[in-house]
């Protein structure tokens, strides 16, 4: 158990819909990262937050957004969903050292 | 643009023998490298890491070697155990958090 929690575990929704994925980092970790793992793309970095502020952006679509709240939990919002958004979405957290990230169990999103 | 490459999608090894997983990278700004292990339906689990100023780091059965001039790193698992059967990902970072992952190597440890 990494100490990072993600909800929900599974999500099935239709194209065009909007969903919110939630992540709680390990106790004391200020950084939260979101990654997407799809069949053909491997693990891709989406976005990083540090203590409530966006710190780095990767291959995140404009239809996707994220935020980190004062209690340090984070949410990833995916809107206007397309079939290609079906993937595993992982959240990770790290302490100030940043190099070692600890991953949650993931949310499997299926868009039908 | 794939900055981290794991060219062997799979590796089969006998229990008790050495597993050697390889990883190549192109980004010379990477200053830290990590290996993660992933079981199906679980998130990646941190295994071992190495700073770019070192050429070797060891933790129990796991040793990571870094050859900066060749932009190559490898993970040695000795001895391999059935519980080591998983997908192993190599990742590099420039030090500010974003991990660039390779595509993974599926390891199967046979009795």
Coordinates of N, CA and C in Angstrom, one line a residue:
Chain A
X1 N 0.9 -1.2 0.0 CA 0.0 0.0 0.0 C 0.9 1.2 0.0
X2 N 0.8 2.0 -1.1 CA 1.6 3.2 -1.2 C 1.2 4.4 -0.3
X3 N 0.0 4.3 0.2 CA -0.6 5.5 1.0 C -1.3 6.5 0.1
X4 N -1.3 6.3 -1.2 CA -2.0 7.2 -2.1 C -3.3 6.5 -2.4
X5 N -4.4 7.3 -2.3 CA -5.7 6.7 -2.6 C -6.4 7.4 -3.8
X6 N -7.1 6.6 -4.5 CA -7.8 7.1 -5.7 C -9.2 6.6 -5.7
X7 N -10.1 7.5 -6.0 CA -11.5 7.1 -6.2 C -12.1 7.7 -7.5
X8 N -13.0 7.1 -8.2 CA -13.4 5.7 -8.0 C -12.4 4.7 -8.6
X9 N -12.5 3.5 -8.3 CA -11.6 2.5 -8.9 C -12.0 2.3 -10.4
X10 N -13.3 2.2 -10.7 CA -13.7 2.1 -12.1 C -14.8 3.1 -12.4
X11 N -14.8 3.5 -13.6 CA -15.8 4.5 -14.1 C -16.2 4.2 -15.5
X12 N -17.5 4.0 -15.7 CA -17.9 3.8 -17.1 C -18.9 4.9 -17.4
X13 N -18.6 5.6 -18.5 CA -19.5 6.7 -18.9 C -19.6 6.8 -20.4
X14 N -20.4 7.7 -20.9 CA -20.7 7.8 -22.3 C -19.9 9.0 -22.9
X15 N -19.7 8.9 -24.2 CA -19.0 10.0 -24.9 C -19.8 11.3 -24.7
X16 N -19.0 12.4 -24.6 CA -19.6 13.7 -24.3 C -19.8 14.1 -22.9
X17 N -19.6 13.1 -22.0 CA -19.9 13.3 -20.6 C -18.6 13.9 -19.9
X18 N -18.8 14.3 -18.7 CA -17.7 14.8 -17.8 C -17.6 14.0 -16.6
X19 N -16.4 13.7 -16.2 CA -16.1 13.0 -14.9 C -15.1 13.6 -14.1
X20 N -15.1 13.3 -12.8 CA -14.0 13.8 -11.9 C -13.4 12.6 -11.2
X21 N -12.1 12.6 -11.3 CA -11.3 11.6 -10.6 C -10.6 12.2 -9.4
X22 N -10.6 11.5 -8.3 CA -10.1 12.1 -7.0 C -8.9 11.3 -6.5
X23 N -8.0 12.1 -5.9 CA -6.7 11.5 -5.4 C -6.4 12.1 -4.1
X24 N -6.0 11.3 -3.1 CA -5.5 11.8 -1.8 C -4.0 11.3 -1.7
X25 N -3.1 12.3 -1.6 CA -1.7 11.9 -1.5 C -1.3 11.3 -0.2
X26 N -0.1 10.7 -0.2 CA 0.4 10.2 1.1 C 0.5 11.4 2.1
X27 N 0.4 11.0 3.4 CA 0.4 12.0 4.4 C 1.8 12.8 4.3
X28 N 1.7 14.1 4.3 CA 2.9 14.9 4.3 C 3.4 15.3 2.9
X29 N 2.9 14.6 1.9 CA 3.4 14.9 0.5 C 2.7 16.1 0.0
X30 N 3.5 17.0 -0.6 CA 2.9 18.3 -1.1 C 2.7 18.2 -2.6
X31 N 3.4 17.3 -3.3 CA 3.2 17.2 -4.7 C 2.3 16.1 -5.1
X32 N 1.5 16.4 -6.1 CA 0.6 15.4 -6.7 C 0.8 15.4 -8.2
X33 N 0.8 14.3 -8.8 CA 1.0 14.1 -10.2 C -0.1 13.3 -10.8
X34 N -0.5 13.6 -12.0 CA -1.4 12.7 -12.7 C -0.8 12.2 -14.0
X35 N -1.0 10.9 -14.2 CA -0.5 10.2 -15.4 C -1.7 9.4 -16.0
X36 N -1.5 9.2 -17.3 CA -2.5 8.4 -18.1 C -1.8 7.2 -18.7
X37 N -2.4 6.1 -18.5 CA -1.8 4.9 -19.2 C -2.9 4.3 -20.1
X38 N -2.6 4.5 -21.4 CA -3.5 3.8 -22.4 C -2.7 2.7 -23.1
X39 N -3.4 1.9 -23.8 CA -2.8 0.7 -24.3 C -1.6 1.0 -25.3
X40 N -1.8 2.0 -26.1 CA -0.8 2.3 -27.1 C 0.2 3.4 -26.7
X41 N 0.0 4.0 -25.5 CA 0.8 5.2 -25.2 C 1.7 5.0 -24.0
X42 N 1.5 3.9 -23.2 CA 2.3 3.7 -22.0 C 1.9 4.8 -21.0
X43 N 2.7 5.0 -20.0 CA 2.5 5.9 -18.9 C 2.9 7.3 -19.4
X44 N 1.9 8.2 -19.5 CA 2.2 9.6 -19.9 C 1.9 10.6 -18.8
X45 N 2.8 11.5 -18.5 CA 2.6 12.5 -17.5 C 1.6 13.5 -18.0
X46 N 0.7 13.9 -17.2 CA -0.3 14.9 -17.5 C -0.1 16.2 -16.9
X47 N 0.0 16.2 -15.5 CA 0.2 17.5 -14.8 C 0.6 17.3 -13.4
X48 N 1.3 18.3 -12.9 CA 1.8 18.2 -11.5 C 1.3 19.5 -10.7
X49 N 0.9 19.2 -9.5 CA 0.6 20.3 -8.5 C 1.5 20.2 -7.3
X50 N 1.9 21.4 -6.8 CA 2.7 21.4 -5.6 C 2.1 22.4 -4.7
X51 N 1.6 21.9 -3.6 CA 1.0 22.7 -2.5 C 0.0 23.7 -3.1
X52 N -0.9 23.2 -3.9 CA -2.0 23.9 -4.4 C -1.7 24.7 -5.8
X53 N -0.5 24.7 -6.2 CA -0.1 25.5 -7.4 C 0.3 24.5 -8.5
X54 N -0.2 24.8 -9.7 CA 0.3 24.0 -10.9 C 1.8 24.2 -11.1
X55 N 2.5 23.1 -11.2 CA 3.9 23.2 -11.3 C 4.5 22.8 -12.7
X56 N 3.8 21.8 -13.3 CA 4.3 21.4 -14.6 C 3.2 20.8 -15.4
X57 N 3.2 21.0 -16.7 CA 2.2 20.4 -17.5 C 2.8 19.5 -18.5
X58 N 2.2 18.4 -18.8 CA 2.7 17.5 -19.8 C 1.7 17.4 -21.0
X59 N 1.4 16.2 -21.4 CA 0.5 16.0 -22.5 C -0.9 16.0 -22.1
X60 N -1.4 17.1 -21.5 CA -2.7 17.2 -21.1 C -3.6 17.9 -22.1
X61 N -4.7 17.3 -22.4 CA -5.6 17.9 -23.4 C -6.3 19.1 -22.7
X62 N -6.8 20.0 -23.6 CA -7.5 21.2 -23.1 C -8.8 20.8 -22.4
X63 N -9.4 19.7 -22.8 CA -10.6 19.2 -22.2 C -10.4 18.7 -20.8
X64 N -9.2 18.5 -20.4 CA -8.8 18.0 -19.1 C -8.3 19.2 -18.2
X65 N -8.7 19.1 -17.0 CA -8.2 20.1 -16.0 C -8.0 19.5 -14.7
X66 N -7.2 20.1 -13.8 CA -7.0 19.5 -12.5 C -6.8 20.6 -11.5
X67 N -6.9 20.3 -10.3 CA -6.7 21.3 -9.2 C -6.3 20.5 -8.0
X68 N -5.6 21.2 -7.1 CA -5.2 20.7 -5.8 C -5.8 21.6 -4.7
X69 N -6.4 21.0 -3.8 CA -7.1 21.7 -2.7 C -6.3 22.0 -1.5
X70 N -6.7 22.9 -0.6 CA -5.9 23.2 0.6 C -5.6 22.0 1.4
X71 N -6.4 21.0 1.4 CA -6.1 19.8 2.2 C -5.2 18.8 1.4
X72 N -4.7 19.3 0.2 CA -3.8 18.6 -0.7 C -4.3 17.5 -1.5
X73 N -5.6 17.2 -1.4 CA -6.2 16.2 -2.3 C -6.3 16.9 -3.7
X74 N -6.4 16.1 -4.7 CA -6.4 16.6 -6.0 C -7.6 16.0 -6.8
X75 N -8.0 16.7 -7.8 CA -9.1 16.2 -8.7 C -8.7 16.4 -10.1
X76 N -8.9 15.4 -10.9 CA -8.7 15.6 -12.4 C -10.1 15.5 -13.0
X77 N -10.4 16.6 -13.8 CA -11.6 16.7 -14.4 C -11.5 16.4 -15.9
X78 N -12.3 15.5 -16.4 CA -12.2 15.2 -17.9 C -13.6 15.5 -18.5
X79 N -13.6 16.3 -19.5 CA -14.9 16.7 -20.1 C -14.9 16.4 -21.5
X80 N -16.1 16.4 -22.1 CA -16.4 16.1 -23.5 C -15.7 14.8 -23.9
X81 N -15.9 13.8 -23.1 CA -15.2 12.6 -23.2 C -15.3 11.9 -24.6
X82 N -14.2 11.4 -25.0 CA -14.2 10.7 -26.3 C -13.7 9.2 -26.0
X83 N -14.0 8.3 -27.0 CA -13.7 6.9 -26.8 C -12.2 6.8 -26.5
X84 N -11.4 7.6 -27.1 CA -9.9 7.5 -26.9 C -9.4 7.9 -25.5
X85 N -10.3 8.5 -24.7 CA -9.9 8.8 -23.4 C -10.0 7.6 -22.4
X86 N -10.5 6.5 -22.9 CA -10.5 5.3 -22.1 C -9.1 4.9 -21.8
X87 N -8.8 4.8 -20.5 CA -7.5 4.5 -20.0 C -7.5 4.3 -18.5
X88 N -6.3 4.0 -18.0 CA -6.0 4.0 -16.6 C -5.5 5.4 -16.2
X89 N -6.0 6.0 -15.2 CA -5.5 7.3 -14.7 C -4.9 7.1 -13.4
X90 N -3.6 7.4 -13.3 CA -2.9 7.2 -12.0 C -2.5 8.6 -11.4
X91 N -2.6 8.6 -10.1 CA -2.2 9.7 -9.3 C -0.9 9.3 -8.6
X92 N 0.0 10.2 -8.4 CA 1.2 9.9 -7.6 C 1.5 11.0 -6.7
X93 N 2.2 10.8 -5.7 CA 2.6 11.9 -4.8 C 4.0 11.8 -4.4
X94 N 4.6 12.9 -4.0 CA 6.0 12.8 -3.5 C 6.2 13.9 -2.5
X95 N 7.3 13.8 -1.7 CA 7.7 14.8 -0.8 C 8.5 15.9 -1.5
X96 N 9.1 16.7 -0.7 CA 9.9 17.8 -1.3 C 11.0 17.4 -2.2
X97 N 11.5 16.1 -2.0 CA 12.6 15.6 -2.8 C 12.2 15.4 -4.2
X98 N 11.0 15.1 -4.4 CA 10.4 15.0 -5.8 C 10.7 13.8 -6.6
X99 N 12.0 13.3 -6.5 CA 12.3 12.2 -7.4 C 11.5 11.0 -7.3
X100 N 11.3 10.5 -6.1 CA 10.6 9.3 -5.9 C 9.1 9.5 -5.7
X101 N 8.3 9.0 -6.7 CA 6.9 9.2 -6.6 C 6.2 7.9 -6.3
X102 N 5.2 8.0 -5.5 CA 4.4 6.9 -5.0 C 3.0 6.9 -5.6
X103 N 2.7 5.8 -6.3 CA 1.5 5.8 -7.1 C 0.3 5.2 -6.4
X104 N -0.9 5.7 -6.7 CA -2.1 5.1 -6.3 C -2.5 3.9 -7.1
X105 N -3.6 3.3 -6.8 CA -4.0 2.1 -7.6 C -4.6 2.4 -8.9
X106 N -4.9 3.7 -9.2 CA -5.5 4.0 -10.5 C -7.0 4.0 -10.5
X107 N -7.5 4.8 -11.5 CA -8.9 4.7 -11.9 C -9.0 4.3 -13.3
X108 N -9.8 3.2 -13.5 CA -10.0 2.8 -14.9 C -11.2 3.4 -15.5
X109 N -11.0 4.2 -16.5 CA -12.1 5.0 -17.1 C -12.4 4.3 -18.5
X110 N -13.7 3.9 -18.6 CA -14.1 3.4 -19.9 C -15.2 4.3 -20.5
X111 N -14.9 4.8 -21.6 CA -15.9 5.7 -22.3 C -16.6 4.9 -23.4
X112 N -17.9 4.8 -23.4 CA -18.6 4.0 -24.4 C -19.4 4.8 -25.3
Chain B
X1 N 7.9 11.9 -29.1 CA 9.3 11.8 -28.9 C 9.5 11.0 -27.6
X2 N 10.0 9.8 -27.7 CA 10.2 8.9 -26.6 C 11.6 9.0 -26.1
X3 N 11.7 9.6 -24.9 CA 13.0 9.9 -24.3 C 13.6 8.7 -23.5
X4 N 12.7 7.8 -23.2 CA 13.2 6.6 -22.5 C 12.7 5.4 -23.3
X5 N 13.6 4.5 -23.5 CA 13.2 3.3 -24.3 C 13.6 2.0 -23.7
X6 N 12.7 1.1 -23.6 CA 12.9 -0.3 -23.2 C 12.6 -1.2 -24.3
X7 N 13.7 -1.6 -25.0 CA 13.6 -2.3 -26.2 C 13.1 -3.8 -26.1
X8 N 13.2 -4.3 -24.9 CA 12.7 -5.7 -24.8 C 11.4 -5.7 -24.1
X9 N 10.3 -6.0 -24.8 CA 9.0 -6.0 -24.2 C 8.8 -7.1 -23.2
X10 N 9.6 -8.2 -23.3 CA 9.4 -9.3 -22.4 C 10.7 -10.0 -22.1
X11 N 10.7 -10.7 -21.0 CA 11.9 -11.4 -20.5 C 11.5 -12.6 -19.7
X12 N 12.0 -13.8 -20.1 CA 11.7 -15.0 -19.3 C 12.9 -15.5 -18.6
X13 N 12.8 -15.7 -17.3 CA 14.0 -16.2 -16.6 C 13.7 -17.2 -15.6
X14 N 14.6 -18.1 -15.4 CA 14.4 -19.2 -14.4 C 14.5 -18.7 -13.0
X15 N 13.7 -19.2 -12.1 CA 13.8 -18.9 -10.7 C 15.2 -19.2 -10.2
X16 N 15.8 -18.2 -9.5 CA 17.1 -18.4 -8.9 C 18.2 -17.8 -9.8
X17 N 17.9 -17.5 -11.1 CA 18.9 -16.9 -12.0 C 18.8 -15.4 -12.0
X18 N 19.7 -14.8 -12.7 CA 19.7 -13.3 -12.7 C 18.7 -12.8 -13.8
X19 N 18.0 -11.7 -13.5 CA 17.2 -11.0 -14.5 C 17.9 -9.7 -14.8
X20 N 18.1 -9.4 -16.1 CA 18.8 -8.1 -16.5 C 17.8 -7.4 -17.4
X21 N 17.4 -6.2 -16.9 CA 16.5 -5.4 -17.7 C 17.2 -4.2 -18.2
X22 N 17.1 -3.8 -19.4 CA 17.8 -2.7 -20.0 C 16.9 -1.5 -20.3
X23 N 17.5 -0.4 -20.3 CA 16.8 0.9 -20.6 C 17.8 1.9 -21.2
X24 N 17.3 2.5 -22.3 CA 18.2 3.6 -22.9 C 17.4 4.9 -22.9
X25 N 18.1 6.0 -22.8 CA 17.5 7.3 -22.8 C 18.2 8.3 -23.7
X26 N 17.5 9.3 -24.1 CA 18.1 10.3 -25.0 C 18.3 11.6 -24.4
X27 N 17.5 11.9 -23.3 CA 17.6 13.2 -22.7 C 18.8 13.3 -21.7
X28 N 19.8 14.1 -22.1 CA 21.0 14.3 -21.3 C 20.7 15.1 -20.1
X29 N 19.5 15.7 -20.0 CA 19.2 16.5 -18.8 C 18.7 15.7 -17.7
X30 N 18.4 14.5 -17.9 CA 17.9 13.6 -16.8 C 19.0 13.5 -15.8
X31 N 18.6 13.8 -14.5 CA 19.6 13.6 -13.5 C 19.2 12.6 -12.4
X32 N 18.1 11.9 -12.7 CA 17.7 10.9 -11.7 C 16.9 9.9 -12.5
X33 N 17.1 8.6 -12.2 CA 16.5 7.5 -12.9 C 15.8 6.6 -11.8
X34 N 14.7 6.0 -12.2 CA 14.0 5.2 -11.3 C 13.5 3.9 -12.0
X35 N 13.3 2.9 -11.2 CA 12.7 1.7 -11.7 C 11.4 1.4 -10.9
X36 N 10.3 1.1 -11.6 CA 9.1 0.8 -11.0 C 8.7 -0.6 -11.5
X37 N 7.9 -1.3 -10.6 CA 7.4 -2.6 -10.9 C 5.9 -2.5 -10.8
X38 N 5.2 -3.1 -11.8 CA 3.8 -3.0 -11.8 C 3.1 -4.4 -12.0
X39 N 2.2 -4.7 -11.1 CA 1.3 -5.9 -11.2 C 0.1 -5.4 -11.9
X40 N -0.6 -6.4 -12.6 CA -1.9 -6.0 -13.2 C -2.9 -5.5 -12.2
X41 N -3.6 -4.5 -12.6 CA -4.7 -3.9 -11.8 C -4.2 -3.1 -10.5
X42 N -2.9 -2.8 -10.5 CA -2.3 -2.0 -9.4 C -1.5 -0.9 -10.0
X43 N -1.2 0.1 -9.2 CA -0.3 1.2 -9.6 C 1.1 0.8 -9.6
X44 N 2.0 1.5 -10.3 CA 3.4 1.2 -10.3 C 3.9 1.3 -8.8
X45 N 4.9 0.4 -8.5 CA 5.5 0.5 -7.2 C 6.9 0.8 -7.3
X46 N 7.4 1.8 -6.6 CA 8.8 2.3 -6.7 C 9.7 1.1 -6.2
X47 N 10.7 0.9 -7.0 CA 11.7 -0.2 -6.7 C 13.0 0.3 -6.2
X48 N 13.7 1.0 -7.1 CA 15.0 1.5 -6.8 C 15.3 2.7 -7.7
X49 N 16.2 3.5 -7.3 CA 16.6 4.7 -8.1 C 18.1 4.9 -8.1
X50 N 18.5 5.8 -9.0 CA 19.9 6.2 -9.0 C 20.1 7.6 -9.5
X51 N 20.9 8.3 -8.8 CA 21.3 9.7 -9.2 C 22.3 9.6 -10.4
X52 N 22.2 10.6 -11.2 CA 23.2 10.6 -12.4 C 24.6 10.8 -12.0
X53 N 24.9 11.1 -10.7 CA 26.3 11.3 -10.3 C 26.8 9.9 -9.8
X54 N 26.0 8.9 -9.8 CA 26.5 7.6 -9.4 C 26.4 6.7 -10.6
X55 N 27.1 5.5 -10.5 CA 27.1 4.6 -11.5 C 26.5 3.2 -11.1
X56 N 26.2 3.1 -9.8 CA 25.6 1.9 -9.2 C 24.9 2.2 -8.0
X57 N 23.7 1.5 -7.8 CA 23.0 1.6 -6.5 C 22.4 0.2 -6.3
X58 N 22.6 -0.2 -5.0 CA 22.1 -1.6 -4.7 C 21.2 -1.5 -3.5
X59 N 20.1 -2.4 -3.6 CA 19.2 -2.5 -2.5 C 18.7 -4.0 -2.5
X60 N 19.3 -4.8 -1.6 CA 18.9 -6.2 -1.5 C 19.2 -6.9 -2.8
X61 N 18.2 -7.5 -3.4 CA 18.4 -8.3 -4.6 C 18.4 -7.4 -5.9
X62 N 18.2 -6.1 -5.7 CA 18.1 -5.2 -6.9 C 19.3 -4.3 -6.9
X63 N 19.9 -4.3 -8.1 CA 21.0 -3.3 -8.4 C 20.8 -2.6 -9.7
X64 N 20.9 -1.3 -9.7 CA 20.8 -0.5 -10.9 C 22.2 0.0 -11.3
X65 N 22.5 -0.1 -12.5 CA 23.8 0.4 -13.1 C 23.4 1.5 -14.1
X66 N 24.2 2.6 -14.0 CA 24.1 3.7 -14.9 C 25.3 3.9 -15.7
X67 N 25.2 4.0 -17.0 CA 26.4 4.3 -17.9 C 26.0 5.6 -18.6
X68 N 26.4 6.7 -18.1 CA 26.0 8.0 -18.6 C 26.5 8.2 -20.0
X69 N 27.7 7.8 -20.3 CA 28.3 8.1 -21.6 C 27.5 7.3 -22.7
X70 N 27.0 6.2 -22.3 CA 26.1 5.4 -23.3 C 24.7 5.7 -23.2
X71 N 24.3 6.5 -22.2 CA 22.9 6.8 -21.9 C 22.1 5.5 -21.7
X72 N 22.6 4.7 -20.9 CA 22.1 3.4 -20.7 C 22.0 3.0 -19.2
X73 N 20.9 2.4 -18.8 CA 20.9 1.9 -17.5 C 20.3 0.5 -17.5
X74 N 20.6 -0.3 -16.4 CA 20.1 -1.6 -16.4 C 19.7 -1.9 -14.9
X75 N 18.8 -2.9 -14.8 CA 18.4 -3.3 -13.5 C 18.7 -4.8 -13.4
X76 N 19.4 -5.2 -12.4 CA 19.7 -6.6 -12.1 C 19.0 -7.1 -10.9
X77 N 18.3 -8.2 -11.1 CA 17.6 -8.9 -10.0 C 18.2 -10.2 -9.8
X78 N 18.8 -10.4 -8.6 CA 19.5 -11.6 -8.3 C 19.2 -12.0 -6.8
X79 N 18.7 -13.3 -6.5 CA 18.2 -14.2 -7.5 C 16.8 -13.9 -7.9
X80 N 16.3 -14.2 -9.0 CA 14.9 -14.0 -9.4 C 14.0 -14.9 -8.7
X81 N 12.8 -14.4 -8.3 CA 11.9 -15.1 -7.6 C 10.5 -15.0 -8.3
X82 N 9.6 -16.0 -8.1 CA 8.3 -16.0 -8.8 C 7.6 -14.7 -8.6
X83 N 7.7 -14.1 -7.4 CA 7.0 -12.9 -7.1 C 7.5 -11.7 -7.9
X84 N 8.7 -11.9 -8.5 CA 9.2 -10.8 -9.4 C 8.5 -10.7 -10.7
X85 N 7.7 -11.6 -11.0 CA 7.0 -11.6 -12.3 C 6.0 -10.4 -12.3
X86 N 6.3 -9.5 -13.2 CA 5.6 -8.2 -13.3 C 6.1 -7.4 -14.5
X87 N 5.5 -6.3 -14.7 CA 6.0 -5.4 -15.7 C 6.9 -4.3 -15.0
X88 N 8.1 -4.1 -15.6 CA 9.1 -3.2 -15.0 C 9.2 -2.0 -15.9
X89 N 9.1 -0.8 -15.3 CA 9.2 0.4 -16.0 C 10.5 1.2 -15.6
X90 N 11.2 1.6 -16.5 CA 12.3 2.5 -16.3 C 11.8 4.0 -16.5
X91 N 12.3 4.9 -15.7 CA 11.8 6.3 -15.8 C 13.0 7.2 -15.6
X92 N 13.0 8.4 -16.2 CA 14.0 9.4 -16.0 C 13.3 10.7 -15.7
X93 N 14.0 11.5 -14.9 CA 13.5 12.8 -14.6 C 14.6 13.9 -14.6
X94 N 14.2 15.1 -14.9 CA 15.1 16.2 -14.8 C 15.2 16.8 -13.5
X95 N 14.5 16.2 -12.5 CA 14.7 16.6 -11.1 C 13.6 17.4 -10.6
X96 N 12.6 17.8 -11.4 CA 11.5 18.6 -10.9 C 10.2 17.9 -11.0
X97 N 10.2 16.6 -11.0 CA 9.1 15.8 -10.8 C 8.5 15.0 -11.9
X98 N 8.5 15.6 -13.1 CA 7.9 14.9 -14.3 C 8.7 13.7 -14.6
X99 N 8.1 12.5 -14.5 CA 8.8 11.3 -14.9 C 8.4 10.9 -16.3
X100 N 9.5 10.6 -17.1 CA 9.3 10.1 -18.4 C 9.5 8.6 -18.4
X101 N 8.5 7.8 -18.7 CA 8.6 6.4 -18.6 C 8.9 5.7 -19.9
X102 N 9.6 4.5 -19.8 CA 9.7 3.7 -20.9 C 8.4 2.8 -21.1
X103 N 8.4 2.0 -22.1 CA 7.2 1.3 -22.4 C 7.0 0.0 -21.6
X104 N 8.1 -0.3 -20.8 CA 7.9 -1.5 -19.9 C 8.5 -2.8 -20.4
X105 N 8.9 -3.6 -19.5 CA 9.4 -5.0 -19.9 C 8.6 -6.0 -19.0
X106 N 7.9 -6.9 -19.6 CA 7.2 -7.9 -18.8 C 8.2 -9.0 -18.5
X107 N 8.4 -9.2 -17.2 CA 9.3 -10.3 -16.7 C 8.4 -11.5 -16.2
X108 N 8.8 -12.7 -16.7 CA 8.2 -13.9 -16.2 C 9.2 -14.8 -15.6
X109 N 9.1 -15.1 -14.4 CA 10.0 -16.0 -13.7 C 9.4 -17.4 -13.6
X110 N 10.1 -18.3 -14.2 CA 9.6 -19.7 -14.3 C 10.3 -20.6 -13.3
X111 N 9.5 -21.6 -12.8 CA 10.1 -22.5 -11.8 C 11.3 -23.3 -12.3

